[in-house]
Coordinates of C-alpha atoms in Angstrom, one line a residue:
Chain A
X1 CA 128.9 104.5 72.7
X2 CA 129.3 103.3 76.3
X3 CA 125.7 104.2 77.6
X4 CA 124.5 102.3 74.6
X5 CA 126.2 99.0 75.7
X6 CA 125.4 100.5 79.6
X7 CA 122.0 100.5 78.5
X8 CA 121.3 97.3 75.7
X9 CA 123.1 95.7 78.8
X10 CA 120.1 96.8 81.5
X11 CA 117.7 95.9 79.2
X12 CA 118.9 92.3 78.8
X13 CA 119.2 91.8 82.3
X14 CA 115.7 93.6 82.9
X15 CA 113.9 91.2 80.3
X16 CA 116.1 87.9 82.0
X17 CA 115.4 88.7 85.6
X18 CA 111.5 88.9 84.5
X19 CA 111.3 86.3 82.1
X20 CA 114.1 83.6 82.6
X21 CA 115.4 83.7 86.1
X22 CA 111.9 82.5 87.8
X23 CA 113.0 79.0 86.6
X24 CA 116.2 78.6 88.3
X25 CA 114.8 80.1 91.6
X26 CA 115.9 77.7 95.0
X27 CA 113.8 78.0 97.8
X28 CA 112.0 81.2 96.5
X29 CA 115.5 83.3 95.7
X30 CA 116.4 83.8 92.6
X31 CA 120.0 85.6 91.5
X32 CA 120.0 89.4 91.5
X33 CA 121.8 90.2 87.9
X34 CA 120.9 94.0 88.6
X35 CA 122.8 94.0 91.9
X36 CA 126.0 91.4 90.2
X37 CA 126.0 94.0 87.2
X38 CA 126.6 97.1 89.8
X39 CA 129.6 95.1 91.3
X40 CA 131.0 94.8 87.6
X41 CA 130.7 98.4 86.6
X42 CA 131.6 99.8 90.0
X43 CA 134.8 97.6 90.0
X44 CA 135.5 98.4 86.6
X45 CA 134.7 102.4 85.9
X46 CA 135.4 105.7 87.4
X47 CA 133.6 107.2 90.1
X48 CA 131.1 109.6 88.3
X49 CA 130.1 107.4 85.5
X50 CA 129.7 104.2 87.7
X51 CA 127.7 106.6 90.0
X52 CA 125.1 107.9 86.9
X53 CA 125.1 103.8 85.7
X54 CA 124.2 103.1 89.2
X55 CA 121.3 105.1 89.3
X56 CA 120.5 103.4 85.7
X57 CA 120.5 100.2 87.0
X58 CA 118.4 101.4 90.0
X59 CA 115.8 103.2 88.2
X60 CA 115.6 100.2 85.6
X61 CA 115.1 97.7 89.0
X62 CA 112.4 100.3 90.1
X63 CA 110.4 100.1 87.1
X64 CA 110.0 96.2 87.0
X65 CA 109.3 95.9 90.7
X66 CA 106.5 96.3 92.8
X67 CA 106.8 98.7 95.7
X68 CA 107.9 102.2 96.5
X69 CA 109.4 104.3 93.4
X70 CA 112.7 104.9 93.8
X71 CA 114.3 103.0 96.3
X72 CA 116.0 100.8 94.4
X73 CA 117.5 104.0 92.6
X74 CA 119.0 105.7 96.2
X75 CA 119.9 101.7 97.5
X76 CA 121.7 101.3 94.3
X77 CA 123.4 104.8 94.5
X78 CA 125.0 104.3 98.1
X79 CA 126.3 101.3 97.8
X80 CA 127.9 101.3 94.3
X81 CA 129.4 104.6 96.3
X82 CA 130.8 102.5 98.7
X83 CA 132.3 99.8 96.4
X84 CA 133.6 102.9 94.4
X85 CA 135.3 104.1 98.1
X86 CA 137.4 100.7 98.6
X87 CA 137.9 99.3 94.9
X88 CA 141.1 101.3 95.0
X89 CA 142.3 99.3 97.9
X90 CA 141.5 96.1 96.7
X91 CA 142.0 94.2 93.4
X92 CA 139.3 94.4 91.3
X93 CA 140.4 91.8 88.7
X94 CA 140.5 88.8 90.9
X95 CA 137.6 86.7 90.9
X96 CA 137.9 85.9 94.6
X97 CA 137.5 89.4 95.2
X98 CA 134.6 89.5 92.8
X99 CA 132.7 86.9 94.6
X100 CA 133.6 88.7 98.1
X101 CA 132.4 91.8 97.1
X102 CA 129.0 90.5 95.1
X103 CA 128.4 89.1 99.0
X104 CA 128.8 91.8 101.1
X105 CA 127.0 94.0 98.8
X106 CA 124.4 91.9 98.6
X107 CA 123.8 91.6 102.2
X108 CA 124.4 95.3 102.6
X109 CA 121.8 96.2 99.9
X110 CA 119.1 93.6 101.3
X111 CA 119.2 94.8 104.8
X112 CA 118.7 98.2 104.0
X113 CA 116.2 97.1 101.2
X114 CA 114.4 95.5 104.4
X115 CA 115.0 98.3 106.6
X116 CA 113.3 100.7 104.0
X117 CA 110.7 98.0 103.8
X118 CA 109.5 97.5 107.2
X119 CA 109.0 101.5 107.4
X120 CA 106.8 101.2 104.5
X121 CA 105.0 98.2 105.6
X122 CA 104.4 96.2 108.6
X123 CA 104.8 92.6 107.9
X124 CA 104.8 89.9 110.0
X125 CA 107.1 87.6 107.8
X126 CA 110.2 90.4 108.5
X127 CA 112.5 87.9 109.8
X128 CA 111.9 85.2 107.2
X129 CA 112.5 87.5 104.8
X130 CA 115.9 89.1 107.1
X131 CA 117.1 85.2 107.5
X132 CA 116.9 84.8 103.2
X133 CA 119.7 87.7 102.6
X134 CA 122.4 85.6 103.6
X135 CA 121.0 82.9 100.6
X136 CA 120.2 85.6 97.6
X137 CA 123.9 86.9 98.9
X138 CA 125.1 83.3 98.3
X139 CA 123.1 82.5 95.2
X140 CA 124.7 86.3 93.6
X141 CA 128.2 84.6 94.8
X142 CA 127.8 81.8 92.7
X143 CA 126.2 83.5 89.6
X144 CA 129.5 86.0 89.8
X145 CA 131.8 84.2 87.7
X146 CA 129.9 83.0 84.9
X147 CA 128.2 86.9 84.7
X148 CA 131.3 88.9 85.0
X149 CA 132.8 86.5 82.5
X150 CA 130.0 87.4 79.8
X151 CA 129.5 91.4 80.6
X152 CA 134.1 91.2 80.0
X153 CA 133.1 89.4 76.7
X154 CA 130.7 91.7 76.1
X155 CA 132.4 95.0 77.2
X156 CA 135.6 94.0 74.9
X157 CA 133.6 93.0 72.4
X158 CA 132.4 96.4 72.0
X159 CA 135.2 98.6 73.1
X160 CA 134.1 100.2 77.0
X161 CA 137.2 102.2 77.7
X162 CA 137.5 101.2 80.8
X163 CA 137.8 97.7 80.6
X164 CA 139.9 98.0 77.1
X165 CA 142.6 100.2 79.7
X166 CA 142.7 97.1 82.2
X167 CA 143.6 95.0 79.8
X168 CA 146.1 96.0 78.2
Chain B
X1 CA 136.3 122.5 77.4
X2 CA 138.0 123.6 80.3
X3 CA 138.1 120.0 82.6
X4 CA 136.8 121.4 86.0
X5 CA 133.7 123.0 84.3
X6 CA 133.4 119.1 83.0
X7 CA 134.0 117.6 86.0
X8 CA 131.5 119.7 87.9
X9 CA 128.9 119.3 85.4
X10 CA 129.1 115.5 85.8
X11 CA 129.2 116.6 89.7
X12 CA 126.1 118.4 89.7
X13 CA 124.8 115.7 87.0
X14 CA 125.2 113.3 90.7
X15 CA 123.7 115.4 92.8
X16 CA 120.6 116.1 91.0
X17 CA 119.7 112.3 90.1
X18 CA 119.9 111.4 93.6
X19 CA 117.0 114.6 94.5
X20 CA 115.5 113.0 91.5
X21 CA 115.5 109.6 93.5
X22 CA 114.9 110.7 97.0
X23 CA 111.7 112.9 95.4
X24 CA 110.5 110.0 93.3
X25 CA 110.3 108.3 97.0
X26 CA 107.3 111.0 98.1
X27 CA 105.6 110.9 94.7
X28 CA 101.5 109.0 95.4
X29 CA 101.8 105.6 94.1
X30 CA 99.3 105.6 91.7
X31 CA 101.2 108.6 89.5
X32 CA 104.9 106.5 90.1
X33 CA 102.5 102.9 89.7
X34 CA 101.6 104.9 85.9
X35 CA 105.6 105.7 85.4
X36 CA 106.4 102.0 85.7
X37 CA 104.0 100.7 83.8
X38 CA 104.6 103.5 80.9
X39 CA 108.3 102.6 81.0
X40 CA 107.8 98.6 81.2
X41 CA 105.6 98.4 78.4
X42 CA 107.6 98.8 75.8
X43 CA 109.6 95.6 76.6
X44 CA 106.2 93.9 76.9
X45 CA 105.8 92.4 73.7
X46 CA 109.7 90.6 73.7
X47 CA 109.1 89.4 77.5
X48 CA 105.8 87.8 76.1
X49 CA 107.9 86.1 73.6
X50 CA 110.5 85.0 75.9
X51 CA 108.1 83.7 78.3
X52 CA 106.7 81.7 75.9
X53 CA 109.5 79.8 74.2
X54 CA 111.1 79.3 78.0
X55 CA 107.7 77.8 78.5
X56 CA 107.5 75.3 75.7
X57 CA 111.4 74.1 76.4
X58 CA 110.4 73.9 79.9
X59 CA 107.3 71.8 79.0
X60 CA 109.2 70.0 76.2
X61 CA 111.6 69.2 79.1
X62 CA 108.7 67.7 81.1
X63 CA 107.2 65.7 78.3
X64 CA 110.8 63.6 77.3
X65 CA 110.9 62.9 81.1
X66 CA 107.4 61.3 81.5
X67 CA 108.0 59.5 78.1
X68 CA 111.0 57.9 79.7
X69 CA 108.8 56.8 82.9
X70 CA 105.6 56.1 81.2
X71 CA 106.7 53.4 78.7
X72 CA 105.9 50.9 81.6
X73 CA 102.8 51.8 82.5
X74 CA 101.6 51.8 78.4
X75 CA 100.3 48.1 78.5
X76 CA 98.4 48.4 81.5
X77 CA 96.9 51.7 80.3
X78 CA 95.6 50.2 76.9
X79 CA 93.3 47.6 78.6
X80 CA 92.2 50.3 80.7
X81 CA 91.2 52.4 77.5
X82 CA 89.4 49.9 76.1
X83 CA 87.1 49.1 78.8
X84 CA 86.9 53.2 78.9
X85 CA 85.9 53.6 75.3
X86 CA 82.9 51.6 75.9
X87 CA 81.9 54.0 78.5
X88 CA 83.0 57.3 76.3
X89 CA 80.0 55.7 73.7
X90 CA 77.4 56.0 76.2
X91 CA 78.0 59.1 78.6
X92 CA 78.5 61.0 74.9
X93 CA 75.1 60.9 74.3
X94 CA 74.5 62.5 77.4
X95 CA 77.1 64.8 77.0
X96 CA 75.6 66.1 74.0
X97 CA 72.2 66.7 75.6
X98 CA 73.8 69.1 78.3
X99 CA 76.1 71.2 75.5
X100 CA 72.8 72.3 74.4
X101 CA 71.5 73.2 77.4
X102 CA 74.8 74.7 77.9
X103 CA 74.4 76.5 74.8
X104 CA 71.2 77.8 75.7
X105 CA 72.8 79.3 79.1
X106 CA 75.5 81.1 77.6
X107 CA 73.9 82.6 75.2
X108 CA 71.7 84.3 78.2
X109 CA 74.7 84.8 79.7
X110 CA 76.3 86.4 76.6
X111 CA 72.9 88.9 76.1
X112 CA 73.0 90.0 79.8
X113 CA 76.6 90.4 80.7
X114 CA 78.1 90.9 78.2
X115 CA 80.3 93.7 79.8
X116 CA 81.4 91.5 82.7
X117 CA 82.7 88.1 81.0
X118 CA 86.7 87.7 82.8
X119 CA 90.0 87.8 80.4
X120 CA 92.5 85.2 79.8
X121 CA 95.8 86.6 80.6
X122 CA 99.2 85.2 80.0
X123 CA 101.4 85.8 82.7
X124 CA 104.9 87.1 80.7
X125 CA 106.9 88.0 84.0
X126 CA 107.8 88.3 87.6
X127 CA 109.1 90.8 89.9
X128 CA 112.8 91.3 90.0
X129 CA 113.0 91.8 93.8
X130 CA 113.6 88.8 95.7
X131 CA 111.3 90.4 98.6
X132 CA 108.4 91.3 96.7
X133 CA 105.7 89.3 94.7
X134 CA 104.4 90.1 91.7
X135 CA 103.7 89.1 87.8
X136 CA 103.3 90.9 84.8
X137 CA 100.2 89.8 82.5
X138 CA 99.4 90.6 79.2
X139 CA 96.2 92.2 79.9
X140 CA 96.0 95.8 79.9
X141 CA 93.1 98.9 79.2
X142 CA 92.9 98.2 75.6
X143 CA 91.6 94.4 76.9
X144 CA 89.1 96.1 79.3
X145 CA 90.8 95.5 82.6
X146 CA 91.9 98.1 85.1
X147 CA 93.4 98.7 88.7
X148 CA 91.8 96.9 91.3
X149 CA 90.6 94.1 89.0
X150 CA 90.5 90.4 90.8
X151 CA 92.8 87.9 89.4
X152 CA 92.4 84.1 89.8
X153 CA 92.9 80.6 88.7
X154 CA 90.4 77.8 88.7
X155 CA 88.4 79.9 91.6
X156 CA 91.4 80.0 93.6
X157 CA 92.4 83.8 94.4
X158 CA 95.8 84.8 93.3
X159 CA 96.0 88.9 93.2
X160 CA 94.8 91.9 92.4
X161 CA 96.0 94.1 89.5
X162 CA 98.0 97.4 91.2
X163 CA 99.2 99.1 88.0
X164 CA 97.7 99.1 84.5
X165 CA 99.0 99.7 81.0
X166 CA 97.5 99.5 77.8
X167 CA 99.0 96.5 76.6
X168 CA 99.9 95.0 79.9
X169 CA 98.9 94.9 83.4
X170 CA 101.0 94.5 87.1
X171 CA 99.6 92.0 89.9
X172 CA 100.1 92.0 93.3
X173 CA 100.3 88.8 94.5
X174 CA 98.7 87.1 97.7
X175 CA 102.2 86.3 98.9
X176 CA 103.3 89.9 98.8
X177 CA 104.0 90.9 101.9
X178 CA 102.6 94.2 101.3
X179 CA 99.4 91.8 100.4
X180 CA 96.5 91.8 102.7
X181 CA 93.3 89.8 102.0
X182 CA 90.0 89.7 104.8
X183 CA 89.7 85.9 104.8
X184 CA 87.6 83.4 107.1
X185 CA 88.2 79.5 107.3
X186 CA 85.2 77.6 105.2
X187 CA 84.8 75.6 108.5
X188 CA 84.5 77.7 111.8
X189 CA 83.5 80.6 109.4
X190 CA 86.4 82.8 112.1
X191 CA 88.1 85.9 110.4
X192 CA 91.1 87.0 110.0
X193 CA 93.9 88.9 107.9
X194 CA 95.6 86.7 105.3
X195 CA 99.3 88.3 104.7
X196 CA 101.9 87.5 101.9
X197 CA 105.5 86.6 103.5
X198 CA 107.4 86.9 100.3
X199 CA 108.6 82.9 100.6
X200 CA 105.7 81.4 98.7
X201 CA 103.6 81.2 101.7
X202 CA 101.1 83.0 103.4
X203 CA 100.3 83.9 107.3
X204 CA 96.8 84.6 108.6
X205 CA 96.4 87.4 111.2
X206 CA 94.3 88.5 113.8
X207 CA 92.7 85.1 114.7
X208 CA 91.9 84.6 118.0
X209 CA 93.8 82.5 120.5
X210 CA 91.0 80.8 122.0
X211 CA 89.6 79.2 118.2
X212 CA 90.3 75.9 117.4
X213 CA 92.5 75.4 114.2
X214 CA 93.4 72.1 112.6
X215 CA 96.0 71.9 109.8
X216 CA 94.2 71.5 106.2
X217 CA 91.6 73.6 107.1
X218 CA 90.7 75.6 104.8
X219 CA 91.0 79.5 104.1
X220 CA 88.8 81.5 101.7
X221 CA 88.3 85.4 101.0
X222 CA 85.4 86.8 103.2
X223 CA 84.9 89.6 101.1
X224 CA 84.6 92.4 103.8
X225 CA 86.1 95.7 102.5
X226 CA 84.9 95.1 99.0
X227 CA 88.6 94.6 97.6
X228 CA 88.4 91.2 97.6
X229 CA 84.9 89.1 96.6
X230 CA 83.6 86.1 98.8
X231 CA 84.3 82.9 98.5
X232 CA 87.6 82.6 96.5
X233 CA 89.7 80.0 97.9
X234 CA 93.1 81.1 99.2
X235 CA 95.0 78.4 100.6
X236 CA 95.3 75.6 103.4
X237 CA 96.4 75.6 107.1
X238 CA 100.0 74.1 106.9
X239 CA 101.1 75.2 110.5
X240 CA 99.3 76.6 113.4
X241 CA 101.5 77.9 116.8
X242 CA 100.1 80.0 119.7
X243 CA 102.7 81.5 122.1
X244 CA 101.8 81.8 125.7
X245 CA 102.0 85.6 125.9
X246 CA 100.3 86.4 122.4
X247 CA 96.5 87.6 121.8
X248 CA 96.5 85.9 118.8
X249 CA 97.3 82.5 117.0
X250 CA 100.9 82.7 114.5
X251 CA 99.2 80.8 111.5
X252 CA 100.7 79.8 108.1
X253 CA 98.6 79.0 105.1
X254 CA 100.0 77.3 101.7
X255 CA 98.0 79.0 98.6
X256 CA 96.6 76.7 96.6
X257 CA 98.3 78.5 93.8
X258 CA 101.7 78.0 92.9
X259 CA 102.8 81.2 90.9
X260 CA 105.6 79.2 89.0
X261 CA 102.8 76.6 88.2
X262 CA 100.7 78.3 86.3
X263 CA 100.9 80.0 82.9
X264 CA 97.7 81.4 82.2
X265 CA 95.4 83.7 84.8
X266 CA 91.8 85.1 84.7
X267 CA 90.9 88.5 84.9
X268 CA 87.8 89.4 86.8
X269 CA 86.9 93.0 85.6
X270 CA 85.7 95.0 89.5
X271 CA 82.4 95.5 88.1
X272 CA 81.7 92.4 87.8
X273 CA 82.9 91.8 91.1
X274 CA 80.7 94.7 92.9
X275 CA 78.3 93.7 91.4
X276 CA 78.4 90.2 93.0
X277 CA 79.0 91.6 96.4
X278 CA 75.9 93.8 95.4
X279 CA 73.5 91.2 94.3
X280 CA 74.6 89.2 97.9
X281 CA 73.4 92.2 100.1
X282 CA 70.1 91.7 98.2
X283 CA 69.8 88.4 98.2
X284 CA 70.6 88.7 102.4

């Protein structure tokens, strides 16, 4: 039953980020949901199911972008490890620490996107593209609480242990 | 089950997705370009929808506005229209006497190419990386089209398809940074490299220092290499910089498309465009 919701959940976010979120794009950027919905299940699972949902996520990202196959999947790996190394030490619940967390990992994840990128490729527009993390980090901060407030709904709604345990 | 045989199952479970990952990275990208596609198609049909109705509220959106800031302008226009009208009457006539020539032409056109006419495509979404540039059209094999095929809009270049489906196709755009187009300026005829830089815009490479470059000038595809055919307009000069130690000119060109503009694409199948590139050698 989780990978079920796990999964109707990538799909939705897959079909939005392709279809829907090219409207509401500032300057170019437009909110990462794949990236806001790794903070959501790293903070909110165990370590060795939010590390297989990583790699969902990651593979899903893969298969609706253009570039190399299967960076998104490693990216996505490391860093929901990392969030799943310090959400122990930090509370998870608080939307403050939500929003902090969506940021840093969004930086993290674009600079080593980049960093992967400008191995691949050389392209002149590198630092253009190095001076927008700090706004898609900005732009994931704000989308934070209204997506973590749906994906709770949602989760409740159909039962993911994990989150049913935290609330209680 | 004994718990540490589950917990290293779900271990080893870890382990071998990331050597899945890490091998998917070494895989040619026309096998992994066939994986996405295969995977993505399914969901092409409901993006196509979704596009759509976001389409029509977006446009709906745009008509109530100009109804609110047209109502002024209405009087004026109807004086205008009736003085217009009068016109309408007399070019029609003319009008009619070119659709049948035009008839006449297309139906040549129809008997002799009839392999080679382009596609409409709708375009049902974009890439989901904030660094990369790309659309999804609704075009795939069982339309005719394939990888490499030319896609533009209203003569103006705006990608080239880099994965195929048989329902829907992948397009790279000009503004990918991984995007590289041999392009000339119409004016001093001068080459160069036109590169994507993932922010809407585009720079042109590889232009010497010593050419003379205004802003609006303007930049189309020279067609060397054979990727790309001649002619297709790609954008205008917005800025042009030269730094004192550099060989070459720092350039950035506006595409005359706008990606988010634009619903609808053409197709031009790569026969049709060899073809044209072959037909130019003769005619040279």
């Amino acid at each position: 039953m989780p990978w079920i919701t796990i999964i109707s959940v990538i799909l939705c976010i897959s079909l939005i980020q392709t279809t829907l979120l090219q409207h509401i794009s500032v300057l170019g950027i437009q909110p990462d949901l794949f990236i806001i919905f790794l903070v959501f299940h790293s903070l909110n699972s165990k370590l060795e199911r939010s590390l297989h949902t990583n790699w969902t996520i990651g593979f899903a990202k893969d298969c609706f972008s253009e570039g190399l196959f299967g960076l998104n999947t490693v990216l996505f790996v490391i860093v929901g490890y990392m969030i799943s190394m310090i959400k122990d030490n930090i509370y998870g619940r608080h939307l403050a620490t939500q929003i902090s967390v969506t940021f840093i990992i969004s930086i993290i994840y674009n600079f080593l996107f980049l960093f992967m990128f400008s191995i691949s490729f050389t392209s002149a527009g590198l630092l253009p593209m190095v001076l927008k993390c700090p706004l898609i980090a900005i732009y994931n901060s704000i989308i934070v609480p209204p997506a973590f407030w749906l994906l709770n709904k949602f989760y409740s709604s159909f039962g993911f242990p994990s989150v049913r345990r935290k609330t209680r | 089950m004994n718990p540490d045989f589950g917990r290293s199952i779900k271990s080893s479970i870890i382990y071998i997705l990331v050597i899945i990952s890490i091998s998917l990275l070494t895989i040619p990208a026309s096998i992994t370009n066939n994986i996405k596609v295969t995977i993505a198609s399914p969901l092409a049909p409901v993006q196509k929808i979704i596009s759509q109705t976001s389409d029509l509220f977006k446009n709906s959106l745009k008509k109530l506005a100009s109804i609110a800031s047209n109502t002024q302008k209405n009087e004026e226009m109807e004086e205008e229209l009736f003085l217009l009208k009068n016109k309408i009457v007399k070019q029609q006539d003319d009008i009619n006497t070119y659709k049948r020539k035009l008839e006449i032409v297309s139906i040549f056109k129809k008997d002799n190419y009839s392999d080679r006419k382009p596609i409409i495509a709708d375009i049902i979404g974009y890439d989901v990386s904030n660094f990369r540039k790309s659309i999804i059209i609704d075009v795939g094999t069982k339309q005719g089209a394939s990888v490499g095929d030319i896609i533009v809009f209203g003569n103006a270049l705006v990608g080239r398809i880099s994965a195929i489906g048989r329902s829907s196709g992948r397009v790279i755009l000009i503004t990918d940074p991984a995007s590289n187009v041999p392009s000339r300026f119409l004016q001093s005829r001068t080459q160069g490299m036109v590169q994507g830089t993932a922010d809407g815009t585009c720079i042109m490479k590889y232009v010497p220092r010593q050419t003379e470059i205004n802003e609006s000038d303007k930049v189309v595809s020279s067609g060397i290499g054979g990727a790309f055919p001649r002619s297709l307009y790609i954008g205008d000069v917005v800025e042009v910089k030269q730094k004192n130690a550099k060989l070459f000119k720092d350039i950035k060109i506006k595409p005359r498309i706008a990606i988010s503009k634009i619903e609808h694409v053409l197709v031009i199948k790569k026969q049709s465009v060899e073809s044209l590139s072959e037909s130019e050698v003769n005619y040279q």
